Short mmCIF file of C-alpha atoms and ligand atoms in Angstrom, two decimals:
data_model
loop_
_atom_site.label_atom_id
_atom_site.label_comp_id
_atom_site.label_asym_id
_atom_site.label_seq_id
_atom_site.Cartn_x
_atom_site.Cartn_y
_atom_site.Cartn_z
CA UNK A 1 2.18 6.38 7.29
CA UNK A 2 4.84 3.89 8.28
CA UNK A 3 7.29 3.12 5.51
CA UNK A 4 7.51 -0.22 3.77
CA UNK A 5 10.51 -2.04 5.18
CA UNK A 6 13.51 -1.71 2.93
CA UNK A 7 14.32 -4.86 1.01
CA UNK A 8 18.01 -4.44 0.20
CA UNK A 9 18.66 -5.10 -3.47
CA UNK A 10 21.95 -5.88 -5.08
CA UNK A 11 22.96 -5.78 -8.69
CA UNK A 12 22.00 -9.46 -8.80
CA UNK A 13 18.45 -8.94 -7.57
CA UNK A 14 16.44 -9.79 -10.69
CA UNK A 15 13.82 -7.47 -12.11
CA UNK A 16 10.35 -8.96 -12.36
CA UNK A 17 9.29 -9.59 -15.98
CA UNK A 18 6.16 -7.62 -16.90
CA UNK A 19 4.59 -10.87 -18.20
CA UNK A 20 4.53 -12.29 -14.65
CA UNK A 21 2.56 -9.30 -13.43
CA UNK A 22 0.21 -9.44 -16.41
CA UNK A 23 -0.45 -13.14 -15.72
CA UNK A 24 -0.99 -12.60 -11.99
CA UNK A 25 -3.30 -9.64 -12.66
CA UNK A 26 -5.48 -11.68 -15.00
CA UNK A 27 -5.45 -14.86 -12.89
CA UNK A 28 -6.33 -13.16 -9.62
CA UNK A 29 -8.66 -10.43 -10.89
CA UNK A 30 -6.56 -7.28 -10.75
CA UNK A 31 -6.57 -6.23 -14.43
CA UNK A 32 -8.25 -7.52 -17.58
CA UNK A 33 -7.71 -6.48 -21.21
CA UNK A 34 -10.57 -4.17 -22.23
CA UNK A 35 -13.19 -5.66 -24.65
CA UNK A 36 -11.30 -8.93 -24.58
CA UNK A 37 -14.15 -10.95 -26.12
CA UNK A 38 -13.89 -8.72 -29.21
CA UNK A 39 -10.15 -9.10 -29.46
CA UNK A 40 -9.24 -6.23 -27.10
CA UNK A 41 -8.24 -2.60 -27.67
CA UNK A 42 -4.57 -1.74 -27.53
CA UNK A 43 -3.60 0.44 -24.57
CA UNK A 44 -6.94 0.19 -22.70
CA UNK A 45 -7.60 -1.97 -19.63
CA UNK A 46 -10.32 -2.81 -17.10
CA UNK A 47 -9.77 -3.36 -13.40
CA UNK A 48 -11.16 -6.46 -11.67
CA UNK A 49 -12.34 -7.00 -8.08
CA UNK A 50 -8.88 -6.87 -6.50
CA UNK A 51 -7.62 -4.22 -8.92
CA UNK A 52 -10.37 -1.80 -8.01
CA UNK A 53 -9.61 -2.21 -4.29
CA UNK A 54 -5.90 -1.57 -4.85
CA UNK A 55 -6.62 1.45 -7.10
CA UNK A 56 -9.04 2.92 -4.58
CA UNK A 57 -6.47 2.51 -1.80
CA UNK A 58 -3.75 4.15 -3.90
CA UNK A 59 -6.05 7.07 -4.78
CA UNK A 60 -7.29 7.51 -1.22
CA UNK A 61 -3.80 7.46 0.18
CA UNK A 62 -2.65 10.16 -2.27
CA UNK A 63 -5.73 12.27 -1.46
CA UNK A 64 -5.21 11.85 2.28
CA UNK A 65 -1.51 12.82 2.04
CA UNK A 66 -2.02 15.75 -0.31
CA UNK A 67 -5.43 17.25 0.51
CA UNK A 68 -6.48 16.09 3.95
CA UNK A 69 -3.14 16.72 5.63
CA UNK A 70 -2.60 20.21 4.18
CA UNK A 71 -4.57 23.23 5.38
CA UNK A 72 -3.56 25.15 2.24
CA UNK A 73 -4.62 22.50 -0.32
CA UNK A 74 -8.14 21.82 -1.59
CA UNK A 75 -9.49 19.32 -4.10
CA UNK A 76 -11.74 19.48 -7.15
CA UNK A 77 -13.13 17.02 -9.66
CA UNK A 78 -13.42 18.49 -13.14
CA UNK A 79 -15.14 17.10 -16.22
CA UNK A 80 -13.36 15.04 -18.84
CA UNK A 81 -14.81 17.15 -21.67
CA UNK A 82 -14.13 20.86 -21.80
CA UNK A 83 -14.54 23.71 -24.29
CA UNK A 84 -12.25 23.04 -27.29
CA UNK A 85 -10.55 26.44 -26.87
CA UNK A 86 -9.00 25.07 -23.65
CA UNK A 87 -6.70 22.88 -25.71
CA UNK A 88 -5.68 25.71 -28.00
CA UNK A 89 -4.85 27.88 -25.00
CA UNK A 90 -3.00 25.05 -23.27
CA UNK A 91 -0.77 24.59 -26.32
CA UNK A 92 -1.82 20.98 -26.85
CA UNK A 93 -3.42 21.48 -30.27
CA UNK A 94 -0.15 22.87 -31.54
CA UNK A 95 2.49 21.10 -29.48
CA UNK A 96 1.14 17.82 -28.09
CA UNK A 97 2.67 15.71 -30.80
CA UNK A 98 4.81 12.65 -31.32
CA UNK A 99 7.22 12.52 -34.25
CA UNK A 100 7.32 9.05 -35.73
CA UNK A 101 9.34 7.19 -38.31
CA UNK A 102 8.56 3.94 -40.09
CA UNK A 103 11.14 1.45 -41.29
CA UNK A 104 10.94 0.88 -45.06
CA UNK A 105 12.10 -2.68 -44.62
CA UNK A 106 10.47 -4.26 -41.52
CA UNK A 107 7.61 -1.68 -41.35
CA UNK A 108 8.11 -1.15 -37.61
CA UNK A 109 7.20 2.30 -36.26
CA UNK A 110 9.29 4.26 -33.73
CA UNK A 111 9.01 7.50 -31.79
CA UNK A 112 12.02 9.57 -32.79
CA UNK A 113 12.64 10.61 -29.19
CA UNK A 114 12.87 6.90 -28.22
CA UNK A 115 15.47 6.02 -30.90
CA UNK A 116 19.17 5.74 -30.03
CA UNK A 117 21.01 8.81 -31.30
CA UNK A 118 23.15 6.88 -33.78
CA UNK A 119 20.02 5.46 -35.49
CA UNK A 120 18.62 8.97 -35.91
CA UNK A 121 21.92 10.25 -37.35
CA UNK A 122 22.34 7.28 -39.70
CA UNK A 123 18.60 7.09 -40.47
CA UNK A 124 18.77 3.38 -39.67
CA UNK A 125 16.17 1.04 -38.11
CA UNK A 126 17.29 -0.20 -34.65
CA UNK A 127 15.63 -3.59 -35.29
CA UNK A 128 16.67 -4.61 -38.82
CA UNK A 129 19.12 -1.92 -39.94
CA UNK A 130 16.73 -0.92 -42.77
CA UNK A 131 16.29 2.63 -44.03
CA UNK A 132 13.88 4.87 -42.09
CA UNK A 133 11.21 6.92 -43.88
CA UNK A 134 10.63 10.68 -43.48
CA UNK A 135 9.38 11.49 -39.95
CA UNK A 136 5.65 12.24 -39.56
CA UNK A 137 3.93 14.22 -36.82
CA UNK A 138 0.86 12.93 -34.90
CA UNK A 139 -1.24 14.88 -32.41
CA UNK A 140 -2.06 12.86 -29.28
CA UNK A 141 -5.34 14.58 -28.38
CA UNK A 142 -8.41 12.32 -28.64
CA UNK A 143 -11.20 14.00 -30.56
CA UNK A 144 -14.88 13.75 -29.74
CA UNK A 145 -18.09 15.56 -30.78
CA UNK A 146 -20.85 17.22 -28.76
CA UNK A 147 -24.40 17.42 -30.09
CA UNK A 148 -26.56 15.25 -32.33
CA UNK A 149 -27.39 17.33 -35.40
CA UNK A 150 -25.02 16.64 -38.25
CA UNK A 151 -23.23 19.86 -39.25
CA UNK A 152 -23.95 21.53 -35.90
CA UNK A 153 -21.87 19.22 -33.77
CA UNK A 154 -19.00 20.79 -31.88
CA UNK A 155 -15.68 19.08 -32.15
CA UNK A 156 -13.75 18.97 -28.90
CA UNK A 157 -11.30 16.68 -27.09
CA UNK A 158 -11.24 14.24 -24.21
CA UNK A 159 -8.80 15.90 -21.87
CA UNK A 160 -5.19 15.17 -22.75
CA UNK A 161 -3.97 16.07 -19.27
CA UNK A 162 -6.23 16.17 -16.24
CA UNK A 163 -4.71 19.31 -14.73
CA UNK A 164 -6.35 21.76 -17.17
CA UNK A 165 -9.56 21.80 -15.09
CA UNK A 166 -7.56 23.18 -12.19
CA UNK A 167 -6.58 26.29 -14.16
CA UNK A 168 -10.13 26.66 -15.47
CA UNK A 169 -11.51 26.54 -11.92
CA UNK A 170 -8.71 28.59 -10.32
CA UNK A 171 -10.74 31.78 -10.03
CA UNK A 172 -13.84 29.93 -8.77
CA UNK A 173 -11.80 28.20 -6.07
CA UNK A 174 -10.19 31.49 -4.97
CA UNK A 175 -13.59 33.20 -4.74
CA UNK A 176 -15.41 30.32 -3.04
CA UNK A 177 -12.83 28.80 -0.69
CA UNK A 178 -10.97 31.59 1.16
CA UNK A 179 -7.63 30.13 0.03
CA UNK A 180 -4.65 32.46 -0.10
CA UNK A 181 -1.36 32.12 -1.90
CA UNK A 182 0.62 29.95 -1.39
CA UNK A 183 -2.03 27.27 -1.85
CA UNK A 184 -2.69 24.18 -3.92
CA UNK A 185 -5.50 22.53 -5.84
CA UNK A 186 -5.51 18.76 -6.28
CA UNK A 187 -7.37 16.50 -8.62
CA UNK A 188 -7.41 12.84 -9.60
CA UNK A 189 -8.94 12.07 -12.96
CA UNK A 190 -8.83 10.29 -16.27
CA UNK A 191 -6.77 11.54 -19.19
CA UNK A 192 -6.79 10.32 -22.79
CA UNK A 193 -3.98 10.24 -25.30
CA UNK A 194 -3.77 8.69 -28.73
CA UNK A 195 -0.40 7.22 -27.82
CA UNK A 196 1.10 5.94 -31.04
CA UNK A 197 3.13 3.33 -29.24
CA UNK A 198 1.03 2.21 -26.25
CA UNK A 199 2.51 -0.75 -24.45
CA UNK A 200 4.19 -2.39 -21.52
CA UNK A 201 0.83 -3.16 -19.93
CA UNK A 202 -0.35 -0.24 -17.76
CA UNK A 203 2.79 1.79 -18.36
CA UNK A 204 1.71 3.61 -21.51
CA UNK A 205 -2.04 3.53 -22.08
CA UNK A 206 -4.52 5.51 -24.13
CA UNK A 207 -6.95 5.94 -21.23
CA UNK A 208 -5.32 6.38 -17.84
CA UNK A 209 -5.66 8.27 -14.60
CA UNK A 210 -3.50 11.11 -13.35
CA UNK A 211 -3.12 12.86 -10.05
CA UNK A 212 -2.07 16.46 -10.00
CA UNK A 213 -1.17 19.07 -7.49
CA UNK A 214 -1.04 22.59 -8.92
CA UNK A 215 0.56 24.76 -6.25
CA UNK A 216 0.11 28.51 -6.79
CA UNK A 217 2.85 30.78 -5.49
CA UNK A 218 4.20 34.30 -5.65
CA UNK A 219 6.98 34.39 -8.31
CA UNK A 220 9.55 35.35 -5.66
CA UNK A 221 8.84 32.08 -3.77
CA UNK A 222 8.86 29.75 -6.76
CA UNK A 223 12.27 28.19 -6.19
CA UNK A 224 11.57 27.46 -2.53
CA UNK A 225 8.25 25.71 -3.28
CA UNK A 226 9.61 23.86 -6.29
CA UNK A 227 12.32 22.33 -4.08
CA UNK A 228 9.83 21.67 -1.29
CA UNK A 229 7.42 19.67 -3.47
CA UNK A 230 10.22 17.87 -5.28
CA UNK A 231 11.52 16.48 -2.00
CA UNK A 232 8.09 15.85 -0.51
CA UNK A 233 6.90 13.77 -3.50
CA UNK A 234 10.14 11.79 -3.56
CA UNK A 235 9.69 10.86 0.10
CA UNK A 236 6.08 9.87 -0.60
CA UNK A 237 7.09 7.28 -3.20
CA UNK A 238 10.04 6.14 -1.10
CA UNK A 239 7.65 5.26 1.73
CA UNK A 240 5.74 2.86 -0.53
CA UNK A 241 8.50 0.78 -2.07
CA UNK A 242 10.65 -2.12 -0.92
CA UNK A 243 13.50 -1.52 -3.38
CA UNK A 244 14.57 1.90 -2.14
CA UNK A 245 17.64 2.00 -4.40
CA UNK A 246 15.44 1.88 -7.50
CA UNK A 247 14.10 5.43 -7.13
CA UNK A 248 15.89 8.57 -8.28
CA UNK A 249 15.45 12.02 -9.84
CA UNK A 250 16.26 12.85 -13.43
CA UNK A 251 16.35 16.41 -14.66
CA UNK A 252 14.91 17.08 -18.13
CA UNK A 253 17.35 18.40 -20.70
CA UNK A 254 16.40 21.63 -22.55
CA UNK A 255 15.38 19.65 -25.67
CA UNK A 256 12.87 17.42 -23.83
CA UNK A 257 11.03 19.99 -21.69
CA UNK A 258 7.27 20.07 -22.31
CA UNK A 259 6.04 23.26 -23.97
CA UNK A 260 4.72 24.61 -20.64
CA UNK A 261 7.76 23.76 -18.48
CA UNK A 262 10.73 25.97 -17.69
CA UNK A 263 12.36 23.27 -15.57
CA UNK A 264 11.34 19.68 -14.82
CA UNK A 265 12.45 16.69 -12.81
CA UNK A 266 11.11 13.18 -13.16
CA UNK A 267 10.92 10.86 -10.20
CA UNK A 268 12.01 7.67 -11.93
CA UNK A 269 11.73 4.05 -10.85
CA UNK A 270 13.87 1.26 -12.24
CA UNK A 271 12.15 -1.90 -13.47
CA UNK A 272 12.86 -4.41 -16.19
CA UNK A 273 12.02 -1.52 -18.57
CA UNK A 274 14.98 0.47 -17.21
CA UNK A 275 14.66 3.85 -15.48
CA UNK A 276 11.23 5.28 -16.33
CA UNK A 277 9.19 8.30 -15.29
CA UNK A 278 6.80 7.75 -12.39
CA UNK A 279 5.91 11.37 -11.61
CA UNK A 280 6.92 14.73 -13.06
CA UNK A 281 7.67 17.86 -11.01
CA UNK A 282 7.21 20.79 -13.38
CA UNK A 283 8.03 24.49 -13.10
CA UNK A 284 5.01 25.75 -15.11
CA UNK A 285 5.57 29.36 -14.12
CA UNK A 286 2.66 31.60 -15.32
CA UNK A 287 2.15 29.74 -18.63
CA UNK A 288 -1.28 28.27 -17.87
CA UNK A 289 -3.07 31.14 -16.17
CA UNK A 290 -1.63 33.68 -18.62
CA UNK A 291 -2.67 31.65 -21.64
CA UNK A 292 -6.19 31.01 -20.31
CA UNK A 293 -6.52 34.72 -19.47
CA UNK A 294 -5.46 35.58 -23.01
CA UNK A 295 -7.66 33.02 -24.80
CA UNK A 296 -10.78 33.46 -22.63
CA UNK A 297 -10.52 37.21 -22.16
CA UNK A 298 -11.07 36.70 -18.41
CA UNK A 299 -8.57 38.13 -15.95
CA UNK A 300 -7.13 35.22 -13.94
CA UNK A 301 -4.73 37.28 -11.86
CA UNK A 302 -4.75 37.17 -8.07
CA UNK A 303 -4.84 40.01 -5.56
CA UNK A 304 -2.85 39.67 -2.35
CA UNK A 305 -5.24 40.55 0.48
CA UNK A 306 -2.52 42.18 2.58
CA UNK A 307 -0.32 44.00 0.08
CA UNK A 308 -2.99 44.48 -2.63
CA UNK A 309 -0.38 43.38 -5.17
CA UNK A 310 -2.05 41.96 -8.28
CA UNK A 311 -0.20 39.28 -10.26
CA UNK A 312 -0.52 36.04 -12.21
CA UNK A 313 0.59 33.32 -9.78
CA UNK A 314 3.34 30.91 -10.77
CA UNK A 315 2.70 27.18 -10.57
CA UNK A 316 4.60 24.17 -9.27
CA UNK A 317 3.03 21.02 -10.67
CA UNK A 318 3.46 17.50 -9.35
CA UNK A 319 1.82 15.14 -11.81
CA UNK A 320 1.81 11.36 -11.52
CA UNK A 321 -0.22 8.40 -12.67
CA UNK A 322 -2.53 6.11 -10.73
CA UNK A 323 -1.96 3.32 -13.26
CA UNK A 324 1.79 3.72 -13.31
CA UNK A 325 1.77 3.65 -9.51
CA UNK A 326 -0.36 0.51 -9.63
CA UNK A 327 2.10 -1.18 -12.02
CA UNK A 328 5.27 -0.01 -10.27
CA UNK A 329 3.99 -1.09 -6.86
CA UNK A 330 3.19 -4.57 -8.20
CA UNK A 331 6.62 -4.82 -9.87
CA UNK A 332 8.25 -3.64 -6.65
CA UNK A 333 6.23 -5.95 -4.39
CA UNK A 334 6.27 -9.19 -6.40
CA UNK A 335 8.59 -11.88 -5.19
CA UNK A 336 8.98 -15.61 -5.70
CA UNK A 337 10.56 -17.02 -2.58
CA UNK A 338 12.18 -20.45 -2.57
CA UNK A 339 10.37 -22.93 -0.31
CA UNK A 340 12.80 -24.56 2.18
CA UNK A 341 10.73 -27.77 2.03
CA UNK A 342 11.38 -28.01 -1.71
CA UNK A 343 7.80 -27.46 -2.85
CA UNK A 344 6.69 -24.77 -5.29
CA UNK A 345 8.16 -21.32 -4.58
CA UNK A 346 6.00 -18.95 -2.53
CA UNK A 347 4.71 -16.02 -4.60
CA UNK A 348 4.22 -13.03 -2.36
CA UNK A 349 3.17 -9.44 -3.00
CA UNK A 350 4.94 -7.32 -0.39
CA UNK A 351 2.54 -4.41 -0.77
CA UNK A 352 2.27 -1.79 1.95
CA UNK A 353 -0.47 -3.21 4.25
CA UNK A 354 -2.46 0.02 3.96
CA UNK A 355 -2.60 -0.35 0.17
CA UNK A 356 -3.19 -4.12 -0.02
CA UNK A 357 -6.56 -4.90 -1.63
CA UNK A 358 -7.55 -7.40 1.07
CA UNK A 359 -6.43 -6.59 4.61
CA UNK A 360 -7.27 -9.82 6.36
CA UNK A 361 -8.33 -13.36 5.53
CA UNK A 362 -10.32 -15.32 8.10
CA UNK A 363 -9.72 -19.04 7.91
CA UNK A 364 -11.32 -21.83 9.96
CA UNK A 365 -8.76 -24.61 10.37
CA UNK A 366 -11.28 -27.17 9.08
CA UNK A 367 -14.47 -26.60 7.18
CA UNK A 368 -16.28 -29.68 8.44
CA UNK A 369 -16.27 -28.54 12.10
CA UNK A 370 -19.34 -26.40 12.54
CA UNK A 371 -18.13 -24.54 15.61
CA UNK A 372 -14.92 -23.47 13.86
CA UNK A 373 -16.85 -22.31 10.79
CA UNK A 374 -19.44 -20.37 12.81
CA UNK A 375 -16.80 -18.65 14.93
CA UNK A 376 -14.76 -17.76 11.82
CA UNK A 377 -17.80 -16.37 9.99
CA UNK A 378 -18.72 -14.24 13.01
CA UNK A 379 -15.19 -12.81 13.18
CA UNK A 380 -15.25 -12.14 9.43
CA UNK A 381 -18.60 -10.33 9.71
CA UNK A 382 -17.22 -8.07 12.45
CA UNK A 383 -13.96 -7.30 10.64
CA UNK A 384 -15.75 -6.69 7.34
CA UNK A 385 -17.29 -3.52 8.78
CA UNK A 386 -13.82 -2.10 9.41
CA UNK A 387 -11.69 -3.31 6.50
CA UNK A 388 -11.74 -5.58 3.45
CA UNK A 389 -11.88 -9.11 4.87
CA UNK A 390 -12.15 -12.42 3.01
CA UNK A 391 -13.56 -15.61 4.45
CA UNK A 392 -11.99 -18.76 2.99
CA UNK A 393 -12.47 -22.39 3.98
CA UNK A 394 -11.47 -24.10 0.72
CA UNK A 395 -8.35 -26.35 0.72
CA UNK A 396 -5.77 -26.95 3.42
CA UNK A 397 -4.49 -24.07 5.50
CA UNK A 398 -1.11 -23.94 3.73
CA UNK A 399 -2.74 -23.48 0.33
CA UNK A 400 -5.04 -20.82 1.72
CA UNK A 401 -2.05 -18.88 3.12
CA UNK A 402 -0.40 -19.09 -0.31
CA UNK A 403 -3.50 -17.78 -2.04
CA UNK A 404 -3.48 -14.73 0.22
CA UNK A 405 0.29 -14.18 -0.06
CA UNK A 406 -0.06 -14.01 -3.83
CA UNK A 407 -2.54 -11.10 -3.62
CA UNK A 408 -0.64 -9.33 -0.84
CA UNK A 409 -3.03 -9.89 2.10
CA UNK A 410 -0.95 -8.76 5.09
CA UNK A 411 -2.72 -10.82 7.78
CA UNK A 412 -4.41 -14.22 7.98
CA UNK A 413 -6.45 -15.11 11.06
CA UNK A 414 -6.85 -18.80 11.77
CA UNK A 415 -9.56 -20.19 14.00
CA UNK A 416 -8.55 -23.55 15.51
CA UNK A 417 -9.61 -25.80 18.36
CA UNK A 418 -7.82 -23.68 20.97
CA UNK A 419 -10.05 -20.78 19.90
CA UNK A 420 -13.06 -22.68 21.14
CA UNK A 421 -11.41 -23.09 24.57
CA UNK A 422 -9.82 -19.68 25.19
CA UNK A 423 -11.14 -17.27 22.51
CA UNK A 424 -7.68 -16.74 21.01
CA UNK A 425 -6.84 -16.90 17.30
CA UNK A 426 -3.60 -17.14 15.35
CA UNK A 427 -2.60 -14.07 13.37
CA UNK A 428 -0.07 -14.86 10.67
CA UNK A 429 1.88 -12.03 9.07
CA UNK A 430 2.58 -12.17 5.31
CA UNK A 431 6.21 -11.03 4.94
CA UNK A 432 7.96 -12.95 7.72
CA UNK A 433 5.28 -15.63 8.17
CA UNK A 434 5.48 -15.08 11.94
CA UNK A 435 2.45 -16.04 14.04
CA UNK A 436 1.05 -14.59 17.26
CA UNK A 437 -1.97 -15.60 19.35
CA UNK A 438 -4.45 -12.86 20.10
CA UNK A 439 -7.74 -12.66 21.95
CA UNK A 440 -10.70 -12.26 19.56
CA UNK A 441 -11.74 -9.04 21.30
CA UNK A 442 -8.33 -7.46 20.66
CA UNK A 443 -8.27 -8.45 16.99
CA UNK A 444 -9.96 -5.36 15.43
CA UNK A 445 -7.63 -2.90 17.19
CA UNK A 446 -4.57 -5.07 16.48
CA UNK A 447 -5.32 -5.17 12.75
CA UNK A 448 -6.53 -1.59 12.36
CA UNK A 449 -3.31 -0.27 13.83
CA UNK A 450 -1.35 -2.18 11.18
CA UNK A 451 -3.46 -1.79 8.04
CA UNK A 452 -4.52 1.86 8.10
CA UNK A 453 -2.44 4.94 7.41
CA UNK A 454 -2.13 7.42 10.25
N1 LIG B 1 0.12 17.69 -16.51
C1 LIG B 1 1.41 17.21 -16.76
C2 LIG B 1 1.43 15.94 -17.45
O1 LIG B 1 0.42 15.45 -17.94
P1 LIG B 1 2.99 13.94 -18.08
O2 LIG B 1 4.43 13.69 -17.74
O3 LIG B 1 2.59 13.86 -19.51
O4 LIG B 1 2.67 15.35 -17.46
C3 LIG B 1 2.14 12.88 -15.85
O5 LIG B 1 2.09 12.94 -17.25
C4 LIG B 1 2.09 11.44 -15.37
O6 LIG B 1 0.97 10.76 -15.95
C5 LIG B 1 3.31 10.59 -15.77
O7 LIG B 1 4.36 10.78 -14.85
C6 LIG B 1 2.75 9.19 -15.70
O8 LIG B 1 2.75 8.71 -14.37
C7 LIG B 1 1.30 9.39 -16.15
N2 LIG B 1 1.15 9.09 -17.59
C8 LIG B 1 1.43 9.91 -18.63
N3 LIG B 1 1.13 9.32 -19.79
C9 LIG B 1 0.66 8.08 -19.48
C10 LIG B 1 0.18 6.98 -20.26
N4 LIG B 1 0.10 7.04 -21.58
N5 LIG B 1 -0.24 5.85 -19.62
C11 LIG B 1 -0.18 5.78 -18.26
N6 LIG B 1 0.25 6.80 -17.48
C12 LIG B 1 0.68 7.92 -18.07
#
């Protein structure tokens, strides 16, 4: 897919406040607070008409890049609920915990790993300077129960990380799909965590969606594949963002590695929240398949068809978030551009055209001229079969362009009086506001070339 044009940033380029994105998302139907009429639920959100289009595009693009374009990668879709033993084997029951402290004075609660070091040493609240209480440990797994008869119900968990299904289905995939090591299994799916400090909008939620590649390799090739996927995933994110200097790698220190990881790098993106994880590249080694073999009593080793060597494959994991991608792309794309004529600034979402929720808006110059309206509606009907198109005849053309800029629509097609004479329309591009005239018959190919990934 073509890369988003780089938008050079300097140290003075301001970061977009999260509140602006929250307001835009609510106003234009991207994201709503969940159960809002009941006062909402912290860390849980719903996606509106434009949000669901953007999410679907983000998911499809990941799937296309990771599964469709690789002969040695297949996809699965596992269930959210699994046998409870899965979470003992995975180490989550024991290790998936946050350590928290409360301030005796202001009663605020903090994750110890988010506190500045000096506050931990001095046992001092970073907000009010008050004394901190003894740390407490909370498990993040969300419990649920299967069955209806009281006393016979089985306690289990909503999955705390989506990737576990991939290990559970590893042997089934090997036996049913003719895959051979090195190969990968991908999945996109919901995960649930009782985050003690959810916040920053979609950044840290309690219900969210992850995408995972688990790439199975021979131990002797681990380093090579780890480096390969690290670079490949970095390039993938780079291709989607305008602010190319706001993406980097950060290696995990020994004290912050997850219980399953021997080595890990985060791809981080810088926003108003500072540098934050976007996707993790984890060296999971043989942790998962060995543990599930041990806990289930089933042999999950792999036999090389050529050498007949039998071994537990090692795993490179690339694990990112659909919601975090959604948020980061909005923060990256949002811009308020001064208007040279002195009117209100132009708000524009410079989203990659292939990801934009609406690809084209079809606009008759005037709504009281029947021929213009009929021609525009016919064009819209044709385009609608190929891409998400919106017909709009409300307000003057300038306001309609602005409405589309604000939701990131890359192209607006205007039907004017010349159209009725020579069957040409104006195509206006979002980022540079340039306009070209195109014959109606050439319009579908012109747009498709620019709004699809290939
Ligand atoms: N299987 C590995 C794993 O789950 P993780 O770093 O905990 O690793 C992977 O999560 C990705 O999932 C993160 O990089 C982030 O994009 C997303 N993610 C994790 N927790 C999240 C949360 N509470 N809300 C939104 N996204 C989250």
